[in-house]
Amino acid sequence: MEGFFGIVNDAIVAIDGFIWGPPLMVLILFGGILLTTRLRGVQFKHLPRALRYMVKNETGGEGEVTSFGALCTALSATIGTGNIVGVATAIVAGGPGALFWMWLAALFGMATKFSEGLLAVKYRNIDKKTGHVLGGPFYYIERGMGARWRWLAKVFAFFGMCVGLFGIGTFTQVNSISSAITGFFDPAKTATVSILGMEYSVFTVIGSLLLAVLVGLVVIGGLKRIAKVSERVIPVMVVLYVGFSLLLIMANLDKIPGAFAVIFQSAFGLQAFGGGMLGAILVAMQMGIARGIFSNEAGLGSAPIAAAAAQTKEPVRQGLVSMTGTFLDTIVVCSMTGLALVMTGAYQLPGLEGAAVTTAAFQAGLPFIPGDVVSFVLMACLVLFGFTTILGWDYYGERCLEYFSNGNMKAVKAYRWLYIFCVFIGPYMTVAAVWTIADIFNGLMALPNMVALIALSGVVAKETRDYFERLRAAGSEEAMAPRTADDAWSIPPLDPLNAPDDELAGAKG
């Protein structure tokens, strides 16, 4: 059995290396740089405005949830175990330099996330009878790029379902949660049960069962229940983790200069010698960019599915709100974890992986707090982070399936139960395998989305110029002249295979 799993693991590692090779990394960075250039650095110039919009809901817009609720739904999927376990995995495998590439990808990724949110609202479909919203990359590919690209929208939707079931949504989150719970309550694994010839802690089994039940109770209630839970849990968990991390940084201020020096040296291979320099840079880039996208999802195409449901009449406004998710996720939360690992040197400890590395870092950086207390706080953060991510990705997966199946709601309901089942079996996957599988599906999902964002970058730039011109002319958001409405907001879903070209052109707005 171990030999079989070894062969499978070698295969998925090879596939992961191929997908996350230089071409995809270059495409993602190129897309972010292109959008940053065409939008004239919107993520830098208008970040303060975006942060204000984040907590100030728009009035009078169409949609299913508030703008803040849509952001929290997106954040529930992005701020997850990737911020704790993913950062640790990246730094252990790629060195401290992975954090630098994570930052760089996030800065350009903010322009990417802005564009995703804008296009999601511009090309979304709203059912006037029920108010149900469906939008995201599949719609801005189909309606923005034209009917001949519908196959690409279907490809995105298919891999989006896979990411939810086998990637970010279930296995990685549940695996990390169960590891943290077991590591706290039964670190020596003295209370075990045998499942399919493998020994697992009783706490792993109990934790997976309770988590599956809780997830089921929420996801069966649909988007509004997911958004309501996220609006309450997200602020609490971010404040708890960031506060705990700030305490560690303040207690080790003297180590900050050395930590940044190590990060930058590692990022450019200066800690490697001879022929190993280029290899060190490529590994750091791969791990940093891949884990960064896993964490903040900029370019992945998932967040615009939630953004499309926002109650707004201004696509640019929702784009600004959407880009704050990348800022909070990577520039704030991931940086906290990364600095803790580098400042304490925990990433160099042998035999540790996943949450155990981050726990060791916080225990070393906060010696005046009992180790059990540190472990409990991190376990609580992991459980909350992972739980909300599971909820957010169920919504993403359902919307992808709804599009892929042409609105078959029976298939969507079946997907929910399959999703809950995947949550239950997640703890029984190995840590390395689940993160590699997640990386593979992330890359396959990101590819069609990045193609669409680059192709529609002119549309994004035009909408952005129009918005800020109207804002400058009016002097305030409340006095702004309304934008020209998109016909796509009020028409039924198109059948692009039979629609004439002039009808498609009208639907693009």
Short mmCIF file of C-alpha atoms in Angstrom, two decimals:
data_model
loop_
_atom_site.label_atom_id
_atom_site.label_comp_id
_atom_site.label_asym_id
_atom_site.label_seq_id
_atom_site.Cartn_x
_atom_site.Cartn_y
_atom_site.Cartn_z
CA MET A 1 0.00 0.00 0.00
CA GLU A 2 2.82 2.41 0.88
CA GLY A 3 4.51 1.64 -2.45
CA PHE A 4 1.32 2.48 -4.36
CA PHE A 5 0.90 5.78 -2.52
CA GLY A 6 4.54 6.56 -3.23
CA ILE A 7 3.99 6.12 -6.97
CA VAL A 8 0.84 8.28 -6.86
CA ASN A 9 2.65 10.97 -4.90
CA ASP A 10 5.56 11.02 -7.38
CA ALA A 11 3.07 11.39 -10.24
CA ILE A 12 1.18 14.32 -8.74
CA VAL A 13 4.46 16.05 -7.83
CA ALA A 14 5.57 15.75 -11.47
CA ILE A 15 2.23 17.14 -12.71
CA ASP A 16 2.44 20.00 -10.21
CA GLY A 17 5.95 20.87 -11.36
CA PHE A 18 4.79 20.97 -15.00
CA ILE A 19 1.70 23.11 -14.37
CA TRP A 20 3.44 25.51 -12.00
CA GLY A 21 6.46 25.89 -14.27
CA PRO A 22 7.75 29.24 -15.53
CA PRO A 23 5.02 29.73 -18.19
CA LEU A 24 2.12 29.96 -15.71
CA MET A 25 4.09 32.02 -13.20
CA VAL A 26 5.10 34.42 -15.98
CA LEU A 27 1.48 34.61 -17.19
CA ILE A 28 0.19 35.50 -13.73
CA LEU A 29 2.88 38.10 -13.07
CA PHE A 30 2.55 39.50 -16.60
CA GLY A 31 -1.22 39.81 -16.14
CA GLY A 32 -0.80 41.66 -12.86
CA ILE A 33 1.86 43.98 -14.30
CA LEU A 34 -0.21 44.65 -17.43
CA LEU A 35 -3.32 45.49 -15.43
CA THR A 36 -1.32 47.64 -13.00
CA THR A 37 0.07 49.60 -15.95
CA ARG A 38 -3.23 49.99 -17.80
CA LEU A 39 -5.01 51.00 -14.58
CA ARG A 40 -2.21 53.42 -13.66
CA GLY A 41 -1.49 51.79 -10.33
CA VAL A 42 -5.08 51.82 -9.08
CA GLN A 43 -4.15 49.52 -6.17
CA PHE A 44 -1.64 52.07 -4.86
CA LYS A 45 -3.45 55.34 -5.59
CA HIS A 46 -6.87 54.28 -4.41
CA LEU A 47 -6.17 51.83 -1.57
CA PRO A 48 -7.41 54.30 1.12
CA ARG A 49 -10.66 54.77 -0.82
CA ALA A 50 -10.99 51.02 -1.24
CA LEU A 51 -10.60 50.48 2.52
CA ARG A 52 -13.35 53.06 3.15
CA TYR A 53 -15.65 51.38 0.64
CA MET A 54 -14.92 48.05 2.30
CA VAL A 55 -16.89 48.99 5.42
CA LYS A 56 -19.39 51.37 3.77
CA ASN A 57 -22.11 49.50 1.93
CA GLU A 58 -23.56 51.01 -1.22
CA THR A 59 -27.27 51.82 -1.31
CA GLY A 60 -29.65 51.24 -4.18
CA GLY A 61 -27.72 48.52 -5.97
CA GLU A 62 -28.99 45.16 -7.20
CA GLY A 63 -27.66 41.93 -5.74
CA GLU A 64 -28.18 39.23 -3.13
CA VAL A 65 -25.90 40.40 -0.29
CA THR A 66 -24.28 43.65 0.83
CA SER A 67 -20.94 44.68 -0.61
CA PHE A 68 -19.30 43.94 2.75
CA GLY A 69 -21.11 40.58 2.88
CA ALA A 70 -19.76 39.71 -0.58
CA LEU A 71 -16.25 40.68 0.56
CA CYS A 72 -16.59 38.59 3.71
CA THR A 73 -17.78 35.64 1.62
CA ALA A 74 -14.68 36.08 -0.54
CA LEU A 75 -12.46 36.56 2.52
CA SER A 76 -13.98 33.47 4.11
CA ALA A 77 -12.51 31.53 1.20
CA THR A 78 -9.19 33.39 1.00
CA ILE A 79 -8.22 33.91 4.65
CA GLY A 80 -7.82 30.27 5.55
CA THR A 81 -5.25 27.70 6.51
CA GLY A 82 -3.09 28.98 3.64
CA ASN A 83 -2.27 31.97 5.83
CA ILE A 84 -0.90 29.73 8.57
CA VAL A 85 -0.05 26.36 7.04
CA GLY A 86 0.47 27.49 3.43
CA VAL A 87 3.02 30.15 4.35
CA ALA A 88 4.88 27.64 6.50
CA THR A 89 4.86 25.09 3.67
CA ALA A 90 6.17 27.69 1.20
CA ILE A 91 9.01 28.88 3.44
CA VAL A 92 10.06 25.36 4.47
CA ALA A 93 10.20 24.24 0.81
CA GLY A 94 11.34 27.46 -0.89
CA GLY A 95 13.21 29.28 1.87
CA PRO A 96 12.42 32.70 3.37
CA GLY A 97 12.64 34.23 -0.12
CA ALA A 98 9.26 32.68 -0.92
CA LEU A 99 7.72 35.40 1.27
CA PHE A 100 9.19 38.14 -0.95
CA TRP A 101 7.69 36.60 -4.08
CA MET A 102 4.42 36.22 -2.22
CA TRP A 103 4.46 39.98 -1.50
CA LEU A 104 5.36 40.87 -5.07
CA ALA A 105 2.64 38.66 -6.52
CA ALA A 106 0.14 40.18 -4.07
CA LEU A 107 0.97 43.79 -4.97
CA PHE A 108 0.34 43.12 -8.65
CA GLY A 109 -2.42 40.71 -7.68
CA MET A 110 -4.39 43.58 -6.17
CA ALA A 111 -4.84 44.99 -9.69
CA THR A 112 -5.84 41.51 -10.83
CA LYS A 113 -8.41 41.18 -8.04
CA PHE A 114 -9.74 44.68 -8.80
CA SER A 115 -10.29 43.66 -12.42
CA GLU A 116 -11.97 40.41 -11.41
CA GLY A 117 -14.45 42.18 -9.15
CA LEU A 118 -15.21 44.84 -11.77
CA LEU A 119 -15.83 42.35 -14.57
CA ALA A 120 -17.90 40.10 -12.30
CA VAL A 121 -20.41 42.88 -11.65
CA LYS A 122 -20.35 44.23 -15.21
CA TYR A 123 -21.18 40.89 -16.85
CA ARG A 124 -23.22 39.20 -14.14
CA ASN A 125 -26.74 37.86 -14.65
CA ILE A 126 -29.54 38.76 -12.24
CA ASP A 127 -32.82 36.87 -12.36
CA LYS A 128 -35.39 39.66 -12.03
CA LYS A 129 -38.03 37.33 -10.56
CA THR A 130 -35.98 35.67 -7.83
CA GLY A 131 -33.08 38.10 -7.44
CA HIS A 132 -30.68 35.17 -7.81
CA VAL A 133 -27.28 36.27 -9.11
CA LEU A 134 -24.82 34.25 -11.15
CA GLY A 135 -21.56 35.81 -12.21
CA GLY A 136 -17.83 35.31 -12.33
CA PRO A 137 -15.19 34.34 -14.88
CA PHE A 138 -17.54 32.02 -16.78
CA TYR A 139 -19.84 34.97 -17.53
CA TYR A 140 -17.19 37.55 -18.30
CA ILE A 141 -15.49 35.02 -20.58
CA GLU A 142 -18.74 34.20 -22.36
CA ARG A 143 -20.15 37.72 -22.55
CA GLY A 144 -16.99 39.76 -22.64
CA MET A 145 -14.92 37.65 -25.03
CA GLY A 146 -17.82 36.30 -27.10
CA ALA A 147 -19.68 33.05 -27.77
CA ARG A 148 -16.75 31.35 -29.47
CA TRP A 149 -14.96 31.36 -26.11
CA ARG A 150 -17.73 29.64 -24.20
CA TRP A 151 -15.67 26.45 -24.13
CA LEU A 152 -13.07 28.32 -22.08
CA ALA A 153 -15.77 29.38 -19.62
CA LYS A 154 -16.82 25.73 -19.29
CA VAL A 155 -13.20 24.71 -18.67
CA PHE A 156 -12.96 27.29 -15.89
CA ALA A 157 -16.24 26.13 -14.34
CA PHE A 158 -15.12 22.47 -14.41
CA PHE A 159 -11.82 23.13 -12.69
CA GLY A 160 -13.58 25.48 -10.25
CA MET A 161 -15.73 22.55 -9.12
CA CYS A 162 -12.60 20.41 -8.76
CA VAL A 163 -10.79 23.05 -6.69
CA GLY A 164 -13.77 23.17 -4.34
CA LEU A 165 -14.05 19.40 -3.93
CA PHE A 166 -10.40 18.33 -4.04
CA GLY A 167 -8.33 21.46 -3.52
CA ILE A 168 -8.65 24.60 -1.44
CA GLY A 169 -12.24 23.96 -0.40
CA THR A 170 -12.07 20.66 1.43
CA PHE A 171 -8.99 18.46 1.71
CA THR A 172 -6.38 21.10 2.55
CA GLN A 173 -8.59 22.92 5.03
CA VAL A 174 -9.88 19.86 6.85
CA ASN A 175 -6.48 18.21 6.86
CA SER A 176 -4.93 21.29 8.45
CA ILE A 177 -7.76 21.63 10.98
CA SER A 178 -7.59 17.98 12.04
CA SER A 179 -3.79 18.12 12.31
CA ALA A 180 -4.05 21.15 14.59
CA ILE A 181 -6.76 19.55 16.75
CA THR A 182 -4.89 16.26 17.04
CA GLY A 183 -1.60 18.06 17.70
CA PHE A 184 -3.17 19.87 20.63
CA PHE A 185 -5.31 17.17 22.22
CA ASP A 186 -3.34 14.03 21.30
CA PRO A 187 0.17 14.98 20.11
CA ALA A 188 1.58 11.51 20.83
CA LYS A 189 -1.40 9.84 19.12
CA THR A 190 -1.95 7.47 22.02
CA ALA A 191 -5.71 7.13 21.41
CA THR A 192 -5.95 5.67 17.90
CA VAL A 193 -8.33 3.72 15.70
CA SER A 194 -7.56 1.72 12.56
CA ILE A 195 -9.22 2.81 9.30
CA LEU A 196 -8.38 0.93 6.08
CA GLY A 197 -5.19 -0.36 7.62
CA MET A 198 -3.99 3.08 8.74
CA GLU A 199 -3.86 4.35 12.34
CA TYR A 200 -5.57 7.68 13.12
CA SER A 201 -6.12 9.56 16.35
CA VAL A 202 -9.62 9.41 17.81
CA PHE A 203 -9.57 13.22 17.85
CA THR A 204 -8.99 13.25 14.08
CA VAL A 205 -12.08 11.11 13.54
CA ILE A 206 -14.27 13.06 15.97
CA GLY A 207 -13.06 16.40 14.61
CA SER A 208 -13.80 15.44 10.99
CA LEU A 209 -17.30 14.25 11.91
CA LEU A 210 -18.17 17.42 13.87
CA LEU A 211 -16.75 19.64 11.14
CA ALA A 212 -18.76 17.87 8.44
CA VAL A 213 -21.96 18.33 10.48
CA LEU A 214 -21.31 22.03 11.09
CA VAL A 215 -20.45 22.65 7.44
CA GLY A 216 -23.63 20.85 6.39
CA LEU A 217 -25.78 22.99 8.67
CA VAL A 218 -24.44 26.17 7.08
CA VAL A 219 -24.03 25.32 3.39
CA ILE A 220 -27.53 23.87 3.08
CA GLY A 221 -28.77 27.39 3.89
CA GLY A 222 -27.12 28.82 0.77
CA LEU A 223 -25.32 32.10 0.11
CA LYS A 224 -27.17 34.31 2.59
CA ARG A 225 -26.42 31.98 5.50
CA ILE A 226 -22.78 31.64 4.41
CA ALA A 227 -22.46 35.45 4.15
CA LYS A 228 -24.12 35.95 7.55
CA VAL A 229 -21.79 33.50 9.29
CA SER A 230 -18.76 34.98 7.49
CA GLU A 231 -19.63 38.56 8.48
CA ARG A 232 -19.55 37.51 12.13
CA VAL A 233 -16.57 35.15 12.13
CA ILE A 234 -14.13 36.87 9.74
CA PRO A 235 -13.53 40.09 11.75
CA VAL A 236 -13.10 38.11 14.99
CA MET A 237 -10.59 35.65 13.61
CA VAL A 238 -8.54 38.30 11.78
CA VAL A 239 -8.30 40.48 14.90
CA LEU A 240 -7.36 37.46 17.04
CA TYR A 241 -4.61 36.21 14.75
CA VAL A 242 -3.20 39.61 13.79
CA GLY A 243 -3.21 40.69 17.45
CA PHE A 244 -1.37 37.53 18.48
CA SER A 245 1.13 37.99 15.66
CA LEU A 246 1.75 41.65 16.51
CA LEU A 247 2.51 40.60 20.08
CA LEU A 248 5.20 38.24 18.77
CA ILE A 249 6.70 40.91 16.51
CA MET A 250 6.74 43.52 19.28
CA ALA A 251 8.44 41.03 21.60
CA ASN A 252 11.18 40.42 18.98
CA LEU A 253 11.69 43.86 17.43
CA ASP A 254 15.46 43.45 17.45
CA LYS A 255 15.17 40.51 15.03
CA ILE A 256 13.15 42.34 12.36
CA PRO A 257 16.13 43.82 10.40
CA GLY A 258 17.84 40.43 10.24
CA ALA A 259 14.60 38.74 9.15
CA PHE A 260 14.12 41.13 6.22
CA ALA A 261 17.76 40.69 5.22
CA VAL A 262 17.35 36.92 5.14
CA ILE A 263 14.11 37.22 3.14
CA PHE A 264 15.66 39.41 0.42
CA GLN A 265 18.90 37.40 0.27
CA SER A 266 16.96 34.17 -0.12
CA ALA A 267 14.60 35.66 -2.73
CA PHE A 268 17.52 36.35 -5.08
CA GLY A 269 19.50 33.21 -4.34
CA LEU A 270 22.23 35.03 -2.43
CA GLN A 271 22.31 32.28 0.16
CA ALA A 272 23.05 29.70 -2.54
CA PHE A 273 26.36 29.29 -4.28
CA GLY A 274 27.45 28.62 -7.85
CA GLY A 275 24.95 26.79 -10.00
CA GLY A 276 22.49 26.57 -7.13
CA MET A 277 21.64 30.29 -7.25
CA LEU A 278 19.23 30.11 -10.19
CA GLY A 279 17.61 26.97 -8.84
CA ALA A 280 17.10 28.61 -5.43
CA ILE A 281 15.44 31.64 -7.05
CA LEU A 282 13.10 29.47 -9.14
CA VAL A 283 12.08 27.36 -6.15
CA ALA A 284 11.44 30.46 -4.04
CA MET A 285 9.41 32.01 -6.87
CA GLN A 286 7.40 28.86 -7.45
CA MET A 287 6.55 28.32 -3.81
CA GLY A 288 5.91 32.00 -3.09
CA ILE A 289 3.68 32.67 -6.10
CA ALA A 290 1.83 29.34 -5.90
CA ARG A 291 1.17 29.61 -2.15
CA GLY A 292 0.37 33.32 -2.52
CA ILE A 293 -2.31 32.57 -5.09
CA PHE A 294 -3.55 29.70 -2.92
CA SER A 295 -3.92 32.17 -0.07
CA ASN A 296 -5.25 35.37 -1.69
CA GLU A 297 -6.67 33.78 -4.87
CA ALA A 298 -5.75 36.79 -7.06
CA GLY A 299 -5.97 35.56 -10.64
CA LEU A 300 -7.59 32.31 -9.63
CA GLY A 301 -11.07 33.55 -10.55
CA SER A 302 -12.87 32.46 -7.39
CA ALA A 303 -13.44 35.80 -5.61
CA PRO A 304 -15.38 37.38 -8.52
CA ILE A 305 -18.02 34.67 -8.09
CA ALA A 306 -18.80 36.18 -4.67
CA ALA A 307 -18.28 39.76 -5.87
CA ALA A 308 -20.98 39.29 -8.52
CA ALA A 309 -23.60 38.85 -5.77
CA ALA A 310 -22.85 42.25 -4.18
CA GLN A 311 -25.62 44.85 -3.96
CA THR A 312 -24.00 47.49 -6.14
CA LYS A 313 -24.58 49.46 -9.31
CA GLU A 314 -20.94 50.40 -9.85
CA PRO A 315 -18.56 47.66 -11.08
CA VAL A 316 -15.50 49.79 -10.27
CA ARG A 317 -16.63 50.29 -6.69
CA GLN A 318 -16.90 46.55 -6.18
CA GLY A 319 -13.52 46.12 -7.85
CA LEU A 320 -12.00 48.42 -5.24
CA VAL A 321 -13.66 46.48 -2.44
CA SER A 322 -12.50 43.18 -3.93
CA MET A 323 -8.85 44.21 -4.08
CA THR A 324 -8.79 44.90 -0.33
CA GLY A 325 -9.13 41.14 0.12
CA THR A 326 -5.67 40.55 -1.35
CA PHE A 327 -4.21 43.35 0.76
CA LEU A 328 -5.66 41.98 4.01
CA ASP A 329 -4.89 38.36 3.18
CA THR A 330 -1.29 38.54 1.99
CA ILE A 331 0.21 41.92 2.85
CA VAL A 332 -1.22 41.77 6.38
CA VAL A 333 -2.02 38.22 7.54
CA CYS A 334 0.51 36.16 5.54
CA SER A 335 3.26 38.64 6.40
CA MET A 336 2.57 38.09 10.08
CA THR A 337 3.06 34.35 9.73
CA GLY A 338 6.11 34.67 7.49
CA LEU A 339 7.89 37.10 9.79
CA ALA A 340 7.20 34.86 12.78
CA LEU A 341 8.77 31.88 10.99
CA VAL A 342 11.85 33.78 9.81
CA MET A 343 12.45 35.74 13.03
CA THR A 344 12.40 32.58 15.12
CA GLY A 345 14.08 30.29 12.58
CA ALA A 346 11.32 27.71 13.07
CA TYR A 347 11.27 26.89 9.35
CA GLN A 348 14.69 25.24 9.79
CA LEU A 349 13.55 22.80 12.49
CA PRO A 350 13.81 19.21 11.18
CA GLY A 351 10.87 16.85 11.17
CA LEU A 352 8.13 19.49 11.31
CA GLU A 353 5.54 20.26 8.66
CA GLY A 354 2.32 22.22 8.26
CA ALA A 355 0.78 23.78 11.35
CA ALA A 356 3.50 22.33 13.59
CA VAL A 357 6.08 24.71 12.07
CA THR A 358 3.95 27.80 12.79
CA THR A 359 3.15 26.57 16.29
CA ALA A 360 6.86 26.09 17.00
CA ALA A 361 7.55 29.62 15.73
CA PHE A 362 4.98 31.23 18.02
CA GLN A 363 6.09 29.18 21.01
CA ALA A 364 9.71 30.27 20.43
CA GLY A 365 8.76 33.90 19.82
CA LEU A 366 6.47 34.15 22.86
CA PRO A 367 8.42 32.32 25.59
CA PHE A 368 6.60 34.27 28.31
CA ILE A 369 3.27 32.64 27.32
CA PRO A 370 2.77 28.95 28.22
CA GLY A 371 3.25 26.72 25.21
CA ASP A 372 -0.18 25.10 25.66
CA VAL A 373 -1.85 28.51 25.48
CA VAL A 374 0.01 29.35 22.27
CA SER A 375 -0.94 26.00 20.76
CA PHE A 376 -4.59 26.48 21.72
CA VAL A 377 -4.82 29.97 20.20
CA LEU A 378 -3.25 28.81 16.94
CA MET A 379 -5.50 25.76 16.88
CA ALA A 380 -8.55 28.02 17.35
CA CYS A 381 -7.35 30.31 14.54
CA LEU A 382 -6.77 27.36 12.22
CA VAL A 383 -10.21 25.94 12.95
CA LEU A 384 -11.93 29.30 12.31
CA PHE A 385 -9.84 30.08 9.23
CA GLY A 386 -10.37 26.64 7.73
CA PHE A 387 -14.08 26.52 8.57
CA THR A 388 -14.89 29.79 6.82
CA THR A 389 -12.79 28.79 3.80
CA ILE A 390 -14.76 25.57 3.50
CA LEU A 391 -17.99 27.58 3.50
CA GLY A 392 -16.81 30.06 0.88
CA TRP A 393 -15.58 27.37 -1.49
CA ASP A 394 -18.83 25.46 -1.30
CA TYR A 395 -20.53 28.56 -2.71
CA TYR A 396 -17.88 28.91 -5.44
CA GLY A 397 -18.16 25.25 -6.41
CA GLU A 398 -21.96 25.39 -6.55
CA ARG A 399 -21.94 28.45 -8.81
CA CYS A 400 -19.39 26.80 -11.12
CA LEU A 401 -21.55 23.69 -11.33
CA GLU A 402 -24.68 25.77 -11.90
CA TYR A 403 -23.05 27.35 -14.93
CA PHE A 404 -21.43 24.11 -16.13
CA SER A 405 -24.74 22.19 -15.92
CA ASN A 406 -26.79 25.01 -17.50
CA GLY A 407 -28.69 25.71 -14.29
CA ASN A 408 -29.38 22.13 -13.14
CA MET A 409 -30.21 22.76 -9.46
CA LYS A 410 -30.58 19.03 -8.74
CA ALA A 411 -26.92 18.65 -9.62
CA VAL A 412 -26.10 21.58 -7.34
CA LYS A 413 -27.89 19.95 -4.40
CA ALA A 414 -26.05 16.68 -5.05
CA TYR A 415 -22.79 18.65 -5.12
CA ARG A 416 -23.51 19.96 -1.60
CA TRP A 417 -23.73 16.46 -0.19
CA LEU A 418 -20.62 15.34 -2.06
CA TYR A 419 -18.85 18.42 -0.70
CA ILE A 420 -19.83 17.53 2.87
CA PHE A 421 -18.53 13.98 2.27
CA CYS A 422 -15.18 15.37 1.05
CA VAL A 423 -14.99 17.44 4.23
CA PHE A 424 -15.39 14.25 6.24
CA ILE A 425 -12.65 12.28 4.45
CA GLY A 426 -10.20 15.20 4.21
CA PRO A 427 -8.22 14.36 7.39
CA TYR A 428 -7.19 10.99 6.03
CA MET A 429 -5.08 12.47 3.21
CA THR A 430 -1.35 13.14 3.70
CA VAL A 431 -0.26 16.78 4.12
CA ALA A 432 2.12 16.81 1.15
CA ALA A 433 -0.39 15.16 -1.18
CA VAL A 434 -3.31 17.48 -0.44
CA TRP A 435 -1.26 20.65 -0.94
CA THR A 436 0.17 19.34 -4.21
CA ILE A 437 -3.28 18.38 -5.52
CA ALA A 438 -4.58 21.82 -4.53
CA ASP A 439 -1.73 23.51 -6.40
CA ILE A 440 -2.51 21.50 -9.56
CA PHE A 441 -6.19 22.45 -9.64
CA ASN A 442 -5.37 26.06 -8.74
CA GLY A 443 -3.13 26.34 -11.77
CA LEU A 444 -5.66 24.74 -14.10
CA MET A 445 -8.34 27.11 -12.81
CA ALA A 446 -6.14 30.20 -13.02
CA LEU A 447 -5.13 29.66 -16.65
CA PRO A 448 -8.49 30.43 -18.38
CA ASN A 449 -9.18 33.27 -15.96
CA MET A 450 -5.85 34.98 -16.64
CA VAL A 451 -6.41 34.66 -20.39
CA ALA A 452 -9.77 36.42 -19.96
CA LEU A 453 -8.38 39.18 -17.73
CA ILE A 454 -5.64 40.00 -20.22
CA ALA A 455 -8.10 39.92 -23.15
CA LEU A 456 -10.56 42.20 -21.30
CA SER A 457 -7.97 44.56 -19.79
CA GLY A 458 -9.13 47.31 -22.16
CA VAL A 459 -12.71 46.98 -20.88
CA VAL A 460 -11.46 47.25 -17.30
CA ALA A 461 -9.39 50.34 -18.09
CA LYS A 462 -12.32 52.05 -19.85
CA GLU A 463 -14.75 51.36 -16.98
CA THR A 464 -12.19 52.60 -14.45
CA ARG A 465 -11.55 55.87 -16.32
CA ASP A 466 -15.28 56.48 -16.67
CA TYR A 467 -15.88 55.94 -12.94
CA PHE A 468 -13.18 58.30 -11.71
CA GLU A 469 -14.08 60.93 -14.30
CA ARG A 470 -17.68 60.92 -13.05
CA LEU A 471 -16.44 60.97 -9.46
CA ARG A 472 -14.17 63.97 -10.09
CA ALA A 473 -16.94 65.84 -11.90
CA ALA A 474 -19.44 65.25 -9.09
CA GLY A 475 -17.07 65.77 -6.16
CA SER A 476 -18.57 62.91 -4.13
CA GLU A 477 -19.84 59.41 -4.67
CA GLU A 478 -23.38 60.35 -3.64
CA ALA A 479 -23.63 63.08 -6.32
CA MET A 480 -22.14 61.00 -9.15
CA ALA A 481 -23.98 60.70 -12.43
CA PRO A 482 -25.16 57.11 -12.99
CA ARG A 483 -23.14 54.94 -15.32
CA THR A 484 -24.66 53.62 -18.51
CA ALA A 485 -26.42 50.42 -17.50
CA ASP A 486 -25.28 47.11 -18.92
CA ASP A 487 -28.02 45.31 -20.82
CA ALA A 488 -26.60 42.05 -19.47
CA TRP A 489 -27.93 42.92 -16.02
CA SER A 490 -31.56 42.67 -17.03
CA ILE A 491 -31.71 40.03 -19.76
CA PRO A 492 -32.14 36.27 -19.26
CA PRO A 493 -29.03 34.08 -19.67
CA LEU A 494 -27.94 33.94 -23.28
CA ASP A 495 -27.74 30.85 -25.43
CA PRO A 496 -24.51 31.90 -27.19
CA LEU A 497 -24.52 28.85 -29.45
CA ASN A 498 -27.69 30.10 -31.17
CA ALA A 499 -27.60 33.85 -30.54
CA PRO A 500 -26.67 36.12 -33.47
CA ASP A 501 -23.56 38.25 -33.21
CA ASP A 502 -25.51 41.50 -32.80
CA GLU A 503 -27.38 40.09 -29.78
CA LEU A 504 -24.12 39.07 -28.15
CA ALA A 505 -22.69 42.50 -28.81
CA GLY A 506 -25.68 44.09 -27.08
CA ALA A 507 -25.29 41.80 -24.08
CA LYS A 508 -21.73 42.96 -23.55
CA GLY A 509 -22.92 46.45 -22.66
#
